[in-house]
CSV table of C-alpha atoms and ligand atoms in Angstrom, one decimal:
chain,number,residue,atom,x,y,z
A,80,MET,CA,0.1,-14.6,29.9
A,81,ALA,CA,-0.3,-16.0,26.4
A,82,THR,CA,2.1,-18.6,25.2
A,83,LEU,CA,1.5,-18.3,21.5
A,84,PRO,CA,4.5,-17.4,19.3
A,85,SER,CA,4.4,-13.7,18.3
A,86,HIS,CA,6.4,-10.5,17.8
A,87,ILE,CA,4.4,-7.5,19.0
A,88,ALA,CA,5.2,-4.1,20.6
A,89,ASN,CA,3.8,-4.5,24.1
A,90,PRO,CA,1.7,-7.4,25.5
A,91,ALA,CA,0.6,-5.1,28.4
A,92,LEU,CA,-1.7,-3.3,25.9
A,93,ALA,CA,-3.9,-6.4,25.6
A,94,GLU,CA,-6.7,-5.3,27.8
A,95,ALA,CA,-7.1,-2.0,26.1
A,96,GLY,CA,-7.1,-3.7,22.8
A,97,ARG,CA,-9.8,-6.1,23.8
A,98,SER,CA,-12.0,-3.3,24.9
A,99,ARG,CA,-11.7,-1.5,21.5
A,100,ILE,CA,-12.2,-4.8,19.6
A,101,GLU,CA,-15.5,-5.3,21.5
A,102,TRP,CA,-16.4,-1.7,20.7
A,103,ALA,CA,-16.0,-2.4,17.0
A,104,GLU,CA,-17.9,-5.7,17.2
A,105,LYS,CA,-21.1,-4.0,18.1
A,106,ASP,CA,-21.1,-2.3,14.6
A,107,MET,CA,-20.3,-5.6,12.9
A,108,PRO,CA,-23.6,-7.5,13.1
A,109,VAL,CA,-23.2,-9.5,9.9
A,110,LEU,CA,-19.8,-10.7,10.9
A,111,ARG,CA,-21.1,-11.7,14.3
A,112,LEU,CA,-23.9,-13.8,12.7
A,113,ILE,CA,-21.3,-15.6,10.6
A,114,ARG,CA,-19.1,-16.1,13.7
A,115,GLU,CA,-21.9,-17.7,15.6
A,116,ARG,CA,-22.6,-20.1,12.7
A,117,PHE,CA,-18.9,-20.9,12.3
A,118,GLU,CA,-18.7,-21.7,16.0
A,119,LYS,CA,-21.3,-24.4,15.5
A,120,GLU,CA,-20.4,-25.7,12.1
A,121,LYS,CA,-16.5,-25.4,12.2
A,122,PRO,CA,-16.2,-25.0,8.4
A,123,LEU,CA,-12.5,-24.1,8.6
A,124,ALA,CA,-11.5,-27.0,10.9
A,125,GLY,CA,-8.0,-28.1,10.0
A,126,GLN,CA,-7.2,-24.9,8.0
A,127,ARG,CA,-4.2,-22.7,8.7
A,128,VAL,CA,-4.7,-19.1,7.6
A,129,THR,CA,-1.8,-16.6,7.1
A,130,ALA,CA,-3.5,-13.2,7.0
A,131,CYS,CA,-1.6,-10.1,5.9
A,132,LEU,CA,-4.0,-7.3,6.7
A,133,HIS,CA,-4.1,-3.9,8.4
A,134,VAL,CA,-4.1,-4.9,12.1
A,135,THR,CA,-7.1,-3.0,13.4
A,136,THR,CA,-10.1,-3.6,15.7
A,137,GLU,CA,-12.2,-4.6,12.7
A,138,THR,CA,-9.6,-7.1,11.4
A,139,ALA,CA,-9.5,-8.6,14.9
A,140,ASN,CA,-13.2,-9.4,14.6
A,141,LEU,CA,-12.5,-11.0,11.3
A,142,LEU,CA,-9.8,-13.2,12.8
A,143,ARG,CA,-12.0,-14.1,15.7
A,144,THR,CA,-14.5,-15.4,13.1
A,145,LEU,CA,-11.9,-17.5,11.4
A,146,VAL,CA,-10.7,-19.0,14.7
A,147,ALA,CA,-14.4,-19.7,15.6
A,148,GLY,CA,-14.6,-21.6,12.4
A,149,GLY,CA,-11.8,-23.9,13.5
A,150,ALA,CA,-8.8,-22.3,11.7
A,151,GLU,CA,-5.3,-21.7,13.1
A,152,VAL,CA,-4.5,-18.1,12.3
A,153,ALA,CA,-1.3,-16.0,12.0
A,154,ILE,CA,-1.4,-12.3,11.2
A,155,CYS,CA,1.2,-9.9,9.9
A,156,ALA,CA,0.7,-6.3,8.8
A,157,SER,CA,-0.1,-5.3,5.3
A,158,ASN,CA,1.5,-1.9,5.9
A,159,PRO,CA,4.3,-0.9,8.2
A,160,LEU,CA,2.3,2.0,9.7
A,161,SER,CA,-1.2,0.5,10.0
A,162,THR,CA,-0.9,-1.8,13.0
A,163,GLN,CA,-2.7,-0.9,16.2
A,164,ASP,CA,-0.4,-2.3,18.9
A,165,ASP,CA,-3.1,-2.8,21.5
A,166,VAL,CA,-5.1,-4.9,19.0
A,167,ALA,CA,-2.0,-7.0,18.2
A,168,ALA,CA,-1.5,-7.7,21.9
A,169,ALA,CA,-5.2,-8.6,22.5
A,170,LEU,CA,-5.1,-11.0,19.5
A,171,VAL,CA,-2.3,-13.0,21.1
A,172,GLU,CA,-3.5,-12.8,24.7
A,173,PHE,CA,-7.2,-13.4,24.3
A,174,TYR,CA,-8.1,-14.5,20.8
A,175,ASN,CA,-5.6,-17.4,20.0
A,176,VAL,CA,-4.0,-15.6,17.1
A,177,GLN,CA,-0.3,-15.5,16.4
A,178,ALA,CA,0.6,-11.9,15.6
A,179,TYR,CA,3.8,-10.5,13.9
A,180,CYS,CA,3.3,-6.8,13.6
A,181,ILE,CA,4.5,-3.6,15.2
A,182,LYS,CA,3.4,-0.1,14.3
A,183,GLY,CA,6.3,1.7,12.6
A,184,GLU,CA,8.3,-1.4,11.9
A,185,ASP,CA,11.2,-0.9,9.4
A,186,HIS,CA,11.3,-2.5,5.9
A,187,GLU,CA,13.3,-5.5,7.1
A,188,THR,CA,11.1,-6.2,10.0
A,189,TYR,CA,8.0,-5.9,7.8
A,190,TYR,CA,9.2,-8.7,5.6
A,191,ASN,CA,10.5,-10.8,8.5
A,192,HIS,CA,7.0,-10.6,10.0
A,193,ILE,CA,5.4,-11.8,6.7
A,194,ASN,CA,7.8,-14.7,6.7
A,195,GLN,CA,7.1,-15.6,10.3
A,196,ALA,CA,3.4,-15.6,9.6
A,197,LEU,CA,4.0,-17.9,6.6
A,198,ASP,CA,5.9,-20.3,8.8
A,199,ILE,CA,2.6,-21.8,10.0
A,200,MET,CA,2.6,-23.4,6.4
A,201,PRO,CA,-0.8,-21.9,5.4
A,202,THR,CA,-3.5,-23.8,3.6
A,203,LEU,CA,-5.2,-20.4,3.0
A,204,THR,CA,-3.8,-16.9,2.4
A,205,MET,CA,-5.7,-13.7,3.1
A,206,ASP,CA,-4.0,-10.6,1.6
A,207,ASP,CA,-4.5,-6.9,1.5
A,208,GLY,CA,-2.1,-5.9,-1.3
A,209,ALA,CA,-0.8,-9.3,-2.4
A,210,ASP,CA,2.5,-9.1,-0.4
A,211,THR,CA,2.3,-12.7,0.9
A,212,VAL,CA,1.3,-14.0,-2.5
A,213,GLY,CA,4.3,-12.2,-3.9
A,214,ILE,CA,6.7,-13.7,-1.4
A,215,ILE,CA,5.2,-17.2,-1.8
A,216,HIS,CA,5.6,-17.1,-5.5
A,217,GLN,CA,9.1,-15.6,-5.6
A,218,GLU,CA,10.9,-16.8,-2.4
A,219,ARG,CA,8.9,-19.6,-0.7
A,220,LYS,CA,7.6,-21.7,-3.5
A,221,ASN,CA,7.8,-24.8,-1.2
A,222,LEU,CA,4.7,-23.5,0.5
A,223,ILE,CA,2.5,-23.7,-2.6
A,224,ASP,CA,1.8,-27.5,-2.4
A,225,THR,CA,-0.2,-27.2,0.8
A,226,ILE,CA,-2.1,-24.0,-0.1
A,227,ILE,CA,-5.6,-24.6,-1.4
A,228,GLY,CA,-6.5,-21.0,-2.1
A,229,GLY,CA,-6.6,-17.4,-1.0
A,230,THR,CA,-8.5,-14.1,-0.9
A,231,GLU,CA,-7.5,-10.5,-1.7
A,232,GLU,CA,-8.9,-7.4,-0.1
A,233,THR,CA,-7.9,-4.4,-2.2
A,234,THR,CA,-7.8,-3.0,-5.7
A,235,THR,CA,-4.0,-2.9,-5.9
A,236,GLY,CA,-3.8,-6.5,-4.8
A,237,VAL,CA,-6.3,-7.6,-7.4
A,238,ILE,CA,-4.4,-5.7,-10.2
A,239,ARG,CA,-1.3,-7.7,-9.2
A,240,LEU,CA,-3.1,-11.0,-9.1
A,241,LYS,CA,-4.6,-10.4,-12.5
A,242,ALA,CA,-1.1,-9.6,-13.8
A,243,MET,CA,0.2,-12.9,-12.3
A,244,ALA,CA,-2.7,-14.9,-13.8
A,245,LYS,CA,-2.1,-13.2,-17.2
A,246,ASP,CA,1.5,-14.3,-17.1
A,247,GLY,CA,0.4,-17.8,-16.2
A,248,VAL,CA,2.3,-17.8,-12.8
A,249,LEU,CA,-0.5,-17.7,-10.3
A,250,ALA,CA,-0.2,-21.1,-8.6
A,251,TYR,CA,-3.5,-21.3,-6.7
A,252,PRO,CA,-7.1,-19.8,-6.9
A,253,ILE,CA,-7.6,-16.4,-5.2
A,254,ILE,CA,-10.9,-14.7,-4.7
A,255,ALA,CA,-11.0,-10.9,-5.5
A,256,VAL,CA,-13.0,-9.8,-2.4
A,257,ASN,CA,-12.5,-6.2,-3.4
A,258,ASP,CA,-14.6,-6.7,-6.6
A,259,ALA,CA,-17.7,-7.7,-4.7
A,260,ASP,CA,-20.3,-5.0,-4.8
A,261,THR,CA,-20.8,-5.2,-1.0
A,262,LYS,CA,-17.0,-4.4,-0.7
A,263,HIS,CA,-15.9,-1.7,-3.1
A,264,LEU,CA,-19.2,0.3,-3.3
A,265,PHE,CA,-19.1,0.9,0.4
A,266,ASP,CA,-15.6,0.2,1.9
A,267,ASN,CA,-13.7,2.0,-0.9
A,268,ARG,CA,-16.2,4.8,-1.4
A,269,TYR,CA,-17.8,5.6,2.0
A,270,GLY,CA,-15.0,4.0,4.1
A,271,THR,CA,-12.1,5.7,2.4
A,272,GLY,CA,-14.1,8.9,1.9
A,273,GLN,CA,-14.6,9.4,5.6
A,274,SER,CA,-11.4,7.8,7.1
A,275,THR,CA,-9.0,9.6,4.7
A,276,LEU,CA,-10.3,13.0,5.9
A,277,ASP,CA,-10.2,11.7,9.5
A,278,GLY,CA,-6.5,10.8,9.0
A,279,ILE,CA,-5.7,14.3,7.5
A,280,LEU,CA,-7.6,16.1,10.3
A,281,ARG,CA,-6.1,14.0,13.1
A,282,ALA,CA,-2.6,14.6,11.7
A,283,THR,CA,-3.0,18.3,11.1
A,284,ASN,CA,-6.1,19.7,12.7
A,285,VAL,CA,-6.5,22.0,9.6
A,286,LEU,CA,-9.8,23.5,8.5
A,287,LEU,CA,-11.1,22.1,5.2
A,288,ALA,CA,-13.7,24.7,4.6
A,289,GLY,CA,-12.6,27.1,1.8
A,290,LYS,CA,-9.4,25.1,1.0
A,291,ASN,CA,-8.5,24.0,-2.5
A,292,VAL,CA,-8.2,20.2,-2.2
A,293,VAL,CA,-7.0,18.0,-5.0
A,294,VAL,CA,-8.2,14.4,-5.2
A,295,ALA,CA,-6.0,12.4,-7.6
A,296,GLY,CA,-8.0,9.5,-9.0
A,297,TYR,CA,-11.8,9.4,-9.4
A,298,GLY,CA,-12.2,5.7,-8.8
A,299,TRP,CA,-14.2,4.2,-6.0
A,300,CYS,CA,-12.0,5.7,-3.3
A,301,GLY,CA,-11.5,9.0,-5.0
A,302,ARG,CA,-15.3,9.5,-5.5
A,303,GLY,CA,-15.7,9.0,-1.7
A,304,VAL,CA,-12.9,11.4,-0.7
A,305,ALA,CA,-14.1,14.1,-3.2
A,306,MET,CA,-17.7,13.8,-2.0
A,307,ARG,CA,-16.8,14.1,1.7
A,308,ALA,CA,-14.2,16.9,1.2
A,309,LYS,CA,-16.9,18.8,-0.7
A,310,GLY,CA,-19.3,18.2,2.2
A,311,MET,CA,-16.9,19.8,4.5
A,312,GLY,CA,-16.7,23.0,2.4
A,313,ALA,CA,-13.5,22.3,0.4
A,314,ASN,CA,-13.2,23.4,-3.2
A,315,VAL,CA,-12.4,20.1,-4.7
A,316,ILE,CA,-10.3,19.6,-7.9
A,317,VAL,CA,-10.1,16.1,-9.5
A,318,THR,CA,-7.1,14.9,-11.6
A,319,GLU,CA,-7.6,11.7,-13.7
A,320,ILE,CA,-6.0,9.8,-16.6
A,321,ASP,CA,-9.3,8.1,-17.7
A,322,PRO,CA,-11.4,10.4,-19.9
A,323,THR,CA,-14.7,8.8,-18.8
A,324,LYS,CA,-14.0,9.2,-15.1
A,325,ALA,CA,-12.9,12.8,-15.7
A,326,ILE,CA,-16.3,13.6,-17.3
A,327,GLU,CA,-18.1,11.9,-14.4
A,328,ALA,CA,-16.1,14.1,-12.0
A,329,VAL,CA,-17.1,17.2,-14.0
A,330,MET,CA,-20.8,16.3,-14.0
A,331,ASP,CA,-20.6,15.5,-10.3
A,332,GLY,CA,-19.7,19.2,-9.9
A,333,PHE,CA,-15.9,19.1,-9.6
A,334,ARG,CA,-13.2,21.0,-11.4
A,335,VAL,CA,-10.9,18.7,-13.5
A,336,MET,CA,-7.5,19.7,-14.6
A,337,THR,CA,-3.9,18.3,-14.9
A,338,MET,CA,-1.8,18.0,-11.8
A,339,GLU,CA,0.6,20.5,-13.2
A,340,GLU,CA,-2.2,23.0,-13.5
A,341,ALA,CA,-3.5,22.2,-10.0
A,342,ALA,CA,-0.1,22.3,-8.3
A,343,PRO,CA,0.3,26.1,-7.8
A,344,ILE,CA,-3.3,26.6,-6.5
A,345,THR,CA,-3.8,23.7,-4.1
A,346,ASP,CA,-3.7,23.6,-0.3
A,347,ILE,CA,-4.1,19.9,0.2
A,348,PHE,CA,-3.2,17.1,-2.2
A,349,ILE,CA,-4.7,13.6,-1.7
A,350,THR,CA,-3.6,10.8,-4.0
A,351,VAL,CA,-5.8,7.7,-4.3
A,352,THR,CA,-5.0,6.1,-7.6
A,353,GLY,CA,-3.0,2.9,-7.1
A,354,CYS,CA,-0.4,4.4,-9.6
A,355,LYS,CA,3.1,5.7,-9.0
A,356,ASP,CA,4.7,9.2,-9.2
A,357,VAL,CA,1.3,10.9,-9.2
A,358,LEU,CA,3.1,13.7,-7.4
A,359,ASP,CA,6.7,14.2,-8.4
A,360,ASP,CA,9.2,17.0,-9.1
A,361,ARG,CA,7.0,18.4,-11.9
A,362,HIS,CA,4.6,19.3,-9.1
A,363,PHE,CA,6.7,19.8,-5.9
A,364,THR,CA,8.6,22.7,-7.5
A,365,LYS,CA,5.3,24.5,-8.4
A,366,MET,CA,3.5,24.0,-5.0
A,367,LYS,CA,2.6,27.0,-2.9
A,368,ASP,CA,4.1,27.6,0.5
A,369,GLY,CA,2.4,25.5,3.2
A,370,ALA,CA,1.0,22.9,0.8
A,371,ILE,CA,0.0,19.6,2.4
A,372,ILE,CA,0.5,16.3,0.5
A,373,CYS,CA,-0.8,12.9,1.5
A,374,ASN,CA,-1.8,9.5,0.1
A,375,SER,CA,-4.6,7.0,0.7
A,376,GLY,CA,-3.8,4.5,-2.1
A,377,HIS,CA,-2.3,1.2,-1.1
A,378,PHE,CA,1.4,1.7,-1.6
A,379,ASN,CA,3.7,4.6,-0.7
A,380,VAL,CA,4.7,5.1,-4.3
A,381,GLU,CA,2.0,7.7,-5.3
A,382,ILE,CA,4.1,10.5,-3.9
A,383,ASN,CA,7.7,10.3,-5.2
A,384,ILE,CA,9.3,10.9,-1.8
A,385,PRO,CA,13.0,10.2,-2.9
A,386,GLN,CA,12.5,13.1,-5.4
A,387,LEU,CA,11.0,15.3,-2.8
A,388,ASP,CA,13.9,14.6,-0.5
A,389,ALA,CA,16.4,15.3,-3.2
A,390,LEU,CA,14.8,18.6,-4.1
A,391,SER,CA,14.7,19.8,-0.4
A,392,SER,CA,17.2,21.9,1.4
A,393,ALA,CA,15.9,20.9,4.8
A,394,ARG,CA,13.6,18.2,6.2
A,395,ARG,CA,12.2,17.9,9.8
A,396,GLU,CA,9.2,16.4,11.7
A,397,VAL,CA,7.0,19.3,12.9
A,398,ARG,CA,4.3,17.2,14.6
A,399,GLN,CA,3.4,13.5,14.7
A,400,TYR,CA,2.8,12.3,11.1
A,401,VAL,CA,3.7,15.7,9.6
A,402,GLU,CA,7.1,16.2,8.0
A,403,GLU,CA,8.2,19.6,6.6
A,404,PHE,CA,10.3,19.7,3.4
A,405,VAL,CA,11.8,23.0,2.2
A,406,VAL,CA,11.7,23.2,-1.6
A,407,ASN,CA,13.0,26.4,-3.2
A,408,GLY,CA,12.4,28.2,0.1
A,409,LYS,CA,8.8,27.1,0.3
A,410,LYS,CA,7.5,24.6,2.8
A,411,VAL,CA,5.7,21.4,1.7
A,412,TYR,CA,4.2,19.1,4.4
A,413,LEU,CA,4.1,15.4,3.8
A,414,LEU,CA,1.7,13.4,6.0
A,415,GLY,CA,2.2,9.8,7.3
A,416,ASP,CA,5.4,9.1,5.3
A,417,GLY,CA,3.2,8.9,2.2
A,418,ARG,CA,1.5,5.8,3.5
A,419,LEU,CA,-2.3,5.3,3.6
A,420,ILE,CA,-3.1,8.3,5.8
A,421,ASN,CA,-6.4,6.8,7.0
A,422,LEU,CA,-4.6,4.0,8.7
A,423,ALA,CA,-1.3,5.8,9.6
A,424,SER,CA,-2.7,8.7,11.6
A,425,ALA,CA,-6.3,7.4,12.2
A,426,GLU,CA,-8.0,4.1,12.6
A,427,GLY,CA,-9.0,3.1,9.1
A,428,HIS,CA,-12.6,2.7,8.0
A,429,PRO,CA,-15.3,2.5,10.7
A,430,ALA,CA,-16.5,-1.0,11.8
A,431,SER,CA,-19.9,-0.8,10.2
A,432,VAL,CA,-18.5,-0.6,6.7
A,433,MET,CA,-15.7,-3.2,7.4
A,434,ASP,CA,-18.6,-5.5,8.5
A,435,MET,CA,-19.5,-6.1,4.9
A,436,SER,CA,-15.9,-6.4,3.6
A,437,PHE,CA,-15.0,-8.9,6.3
A,438,ALA,CA,-18.3,-10.8,6.0
A,439,ASN,CA,-17.2,-11.4,2.4
A,440,GLN,CA,-13.7,-12.5,3.5
A,441,SER,CA,-15.2,-15.0,6.0
A,442,LEU,CA,-17.7,-16.5,3.5
A,443,CYS,CA,-15.1,-16.6,0.8
A,444,ALA,CA,-12.7,-18.5,3.0
A,445,GLU,CA,-15.5,-21.0,3.7
A,446,PHE,CA,-16.3,-21.2,0.0
A,447,MET,CA,-12.7,-21.8,-0.8
A,448,VAL,CA,-12.5,-24.7,1.6
A,449,ARG,CA,-15.5,-26.3,0.0
A,450,ASN,CA,-14.7,-25.6,-3.7
A,451,ALA,CA,-10.9,-25.1,-4.1
A,452,ALA,CA,-10.4,-28.4,-5.9
A,453,ASN,CA,-12.7,-27.3,-8.7
A,454,LEU,CA,-11.5,-23.7,-9.1
A,455,PRO,CA,-9.0,-22.5,-11.7
A,456,LYS,CA,-5.5,-21.1,-10.7
A,457,ASP,CA,-6.8,-17.7,-11.4
A,458,CYS,CA,-8.0,-14.5,-9.8
A,459,ILE,CA,-11.7,-15.2,-9.5
A,460,SER,CA,-14.9,-13.3,-8.6
A,461,VAL,CA,-16.8,-13.5,-5.3
A,462,PRO,CA,-19.8,-15.8,-6.0
A,463,ASP,CA,-22.9,-13.6,-6.5
A,464,ALA,CA,-24.7,-15.7,-3.9
A,465,ILE,CA,-22.2,-14.5,-1.2
A,466,ASP,CA,-22.3,-10.9,-2.4
A,467,LYS,CA,-26.1,-10.8,-2.3
A,468,GLU,CA,-26.3,-12.7,1.1
A,469,VAL,CA,-24.0,-10.1,2.7
A,470,ALA,CA,-26.2,-7.3,1.3
A,471,ARG,CA,-29.4,-9.0,2.6
A,472,LEU,CA,-27.9,-9.6,6.1
A,473,LYS,CA,-26.6,-6.0,6.3
A,474,LEU,CA,-30.1,-4.6,5.4
A,475,ALA,CA,-31.7,-6.9,7.9
A,476,ALA,CA,-29.3,-5.7,10.6
A,477,MET,CA,-30.1,-2.1,9.7
A,478,GLY,CA,-33.8,-2.9,10.1
A,479,ILE,CA,-34.6,-2.0,6.5
A,480,SER,CA,-37.1,-4.0,4.4
A,481,ILE,CA,-37.3,-3.8,0.6
A,482,ASP,CA,-39.9,-4.9,-1.9
A,483,ILE,CA,-40.2,-8.3,-3.3
A,484,LEU,CA,-41.2,-8.9,-7.0
A,485,THR,CA,-44.7,-10.3,-7.5
A,486,PRO,CA,-44.7,-13.4,-9.8
A,487,GLU,CA,-46.2,-11.2,-12.5
A,488,GLN,CA,-43.4,-8.6,-12.2
A,489,ASP,CA,-40.8,-11.3,-12.2
A,490,LYS,CA,-42.3,-12.8,-15.4
A,491,TYR,CA,-42.5,-9.3,-17.0
A,492,LEU,CA,-38.8,-8.6,-16.3
A,493,ASN,CA,-37.8,-11.9,-17.9
A,494,SER,CA,-40.0,-11.5,-21.0
A,495,TRP,CA,-39.8,-9.5,-24.2
A,496,THR,CA,-43.3,-9.7,-25.7
A,497,GLU,CA,-45.2,-7.3,-23.5
A,498,GLY,CA,-45.2,-3.6,-24.6
A,499,THR,CA,-47.5,-0.5,-24.2
B,1326,NAD,P1,-10.0,2.4,-8.9
B,1326,NAD,O1,-9.4,1.6,-9.9
B,1326,NAD,O2,-11.5,2.4,-8.7
B,1326,NAD,O3,-9.7,4.0,-9.1
B,1326,NAD,C1,-8.4,4.4,-9.4
B,1326,NAD,C2,-8.5,5.7,-10.3
B,1326,NAD,O4,-7.3,6.3,-10.4
B,1326,NAD,C3,-9.0,5.3,-11.7
B,1326,NAD,O5,-10.1,6.1,-12.0
B,1326,NAD,C4,-7.7,5.6,-12.5
B,1326,NAD,O6,-8.1,6.1,-13.8
B,1326,NAD,C5,-7.1,6.7,-11.7
B,1326,NAD,N1,-5.7,6.9,-12.0
B,1326,NAD,C6,-4.7,6.0,-12.2
B,1326,NAD,N2,-3.5,6.5,-12.4
B,1326,NAD,C7,-3.7,7.9,-12.2
B,1326,NAD,C8,-2.8,9.0,-12.3
B,1326,NAD,N3,-1.5,8.8,-12.5
B,1326,NAD,N4,-3.4,10.2,-12.1
B,1326,NAD,C9,-4.7,10.4,-11.8
B,1326,NAD,N5,-5.6,9.4,-11.8
B,1326,NAD,C10,-5.1,8.1,-12.0
B,1326,NAD,O7,-9.3,2.1,-7.5
B,1326,NAD,P2,-9.8,2.3,-6.0
B,1326,NAD,O8,-10.7,1.2,-5.6
B,1326,NAD,O9,-10.4,3.7,-5.9
B,1326,NAD,O10,-8.4,2.2,-5.2
B,1326,NAD,C11,-7.4,3.2,-5.3
B,1326,NAD,C12,-6.3,2.8,-4.4
B,1326,NAD,O11,-6.7,2.9,-3.1
B,1326,NAD,C13,-5.7,1.4,-4.6
B,1326,NAD,O12,-4.3,1.4,-4.3
B,1326,NAD,C14,-6.4,0.6,-3.5
B,1326,NAD,O13,-5.8,-0.6,-3.2
B,1326,NAD,C15,-6.4,1.6,-2.4
B,1326,NAD,N6,-7.4,1.5,-1.3
B,1326,NAD,C16,-7.1,2.1,-0.2
B,1326,NAD,C17,-8.0,2.0,0.9
B,1326,NAD,C18,-7.7,2.7,2.2
B,1326,NAD,O14,-8.1,2.2,3.2
B,1326,NAD,N7,-6.9,3.8,2.1
B,1326,NAD,C19,-9.2,1.3,0.7
B,1326,NAD,C20,-9.5,0.7,-0.5
B,1326,NAD,C21,-8.6,0.8,-1.5
B,1327,ADE,N1,-8.8,-0.9,5.4
B,1327,ADE,C1,-9.3,0.3,5.6
B,1327,ADE,N2,-9.8,0.4,6.8
B,1327,ADE,C2,-9.6,-0.7,7.5
B,1327,ADE,C3,-9.9,-1.2,8.8
B,1327,ADE,N3,-10.5,-0.5,9.7
B,1327,ADE,N4,-9.5,-2.4,9.1
B,1327,ADE,C4,-8.8,-3.2,8.2
B,1327,ADE,N5,-8.5,-2.8,7.0
B,1327,ADE,C5,-8.9,-1.6,6.6
């Protein structure tokens, strides 16, 4: 048995976890190439990484890459409901990673686990939602001296880091992996598009065809969710607060209206905005009997659950991940506790899309080790060379070739004198 420090649900699940991690690996060719190079070059030798990520088979393959590069790694969950317990067990047993994460952990355990993962005194942090950065800057400032830099995986985390940098409090450089083209164009759009519907279907087994489905937020994730829900025959309604995004949704063929207008006619509500109170008592009271509500944005604040609870005369679990609330005699069904439904009741994005996100994470960790001393204490972009390299490797792995500019074309595209 493994002797690494850890706090996980069940070490006996390790073998099952390893088998699923290997299944995911076959769809992560770019990450595998990076891992093979890291094994030889050890670019992360001497580094200690605290990773606060969704503990999935795909994340396990990222952590294997960091360990191959020479890093000591501790993982905690970036959401109390997103841990796959068999993966956590395999990480400790077979992959030399300290793991502090249990699916369904309560609020106190969630934060205890982050603190335990931070006890390795990281030199690098890797966040999905900026929770470790928040704790380091508010409660564990003593850790800052040894940290050279970090990376951030998601839109909500990047928003927080930019707010910290604006307030002049961010104490070390952090790369916004989310903002790489090879991350958000694919992970947020196609990944969230597919896995959010997967989560809803696994939780409920409802038919989407013919249903009125609201997608709140037409950003990268919302576009993907709306596109896939339409593809399965739903009548999709989009709600937005940004006028340009609203026009885009209209021209993409969706109905756009306010949430208050949508509330009485909608069968399934999906929030994916990064904002709070997108669904609240203005809407719960107008919903039809049997309405389903869920969230795929990072935090569980998009649906105002305390208000829903206060409005309800009764509340009970009717099947796993489905809770029934009775509001004015009508039933409203909340999925997955309002937490990201694709990770709560399903497995998150498929490996082939996480391949690009986590290739960016690995290469950004290596970049940080080489360049941290020269980087500002700011939320910074993924270097374009890394973004393009990930795209090139992914295309090659897909067996797709693209054209190359001739010298004449290259010159033409860089000149202004040639016309008709
Ligand atoms: P984005 O910035 O591209 O899009 C968010 C959209 O929501 C914007 O168009 C914004 O105008 C709109 N919006 C904001 N407040 C709103 C409100 N009150 N009502 C309606 N629309 C509103 O962000 P994104 O990349 O699409 O990410 C959205 C959320 O999903 C973030 O919290 C992000 O961290 C999270 N995320 C989740 C997953 C997942 O696996 N479930 C994956 C990636 C990102
Ligand atoms: N975020 C969304 N899907 C994910 C996955 N499969 N692994 C890690 N983080 C994710």
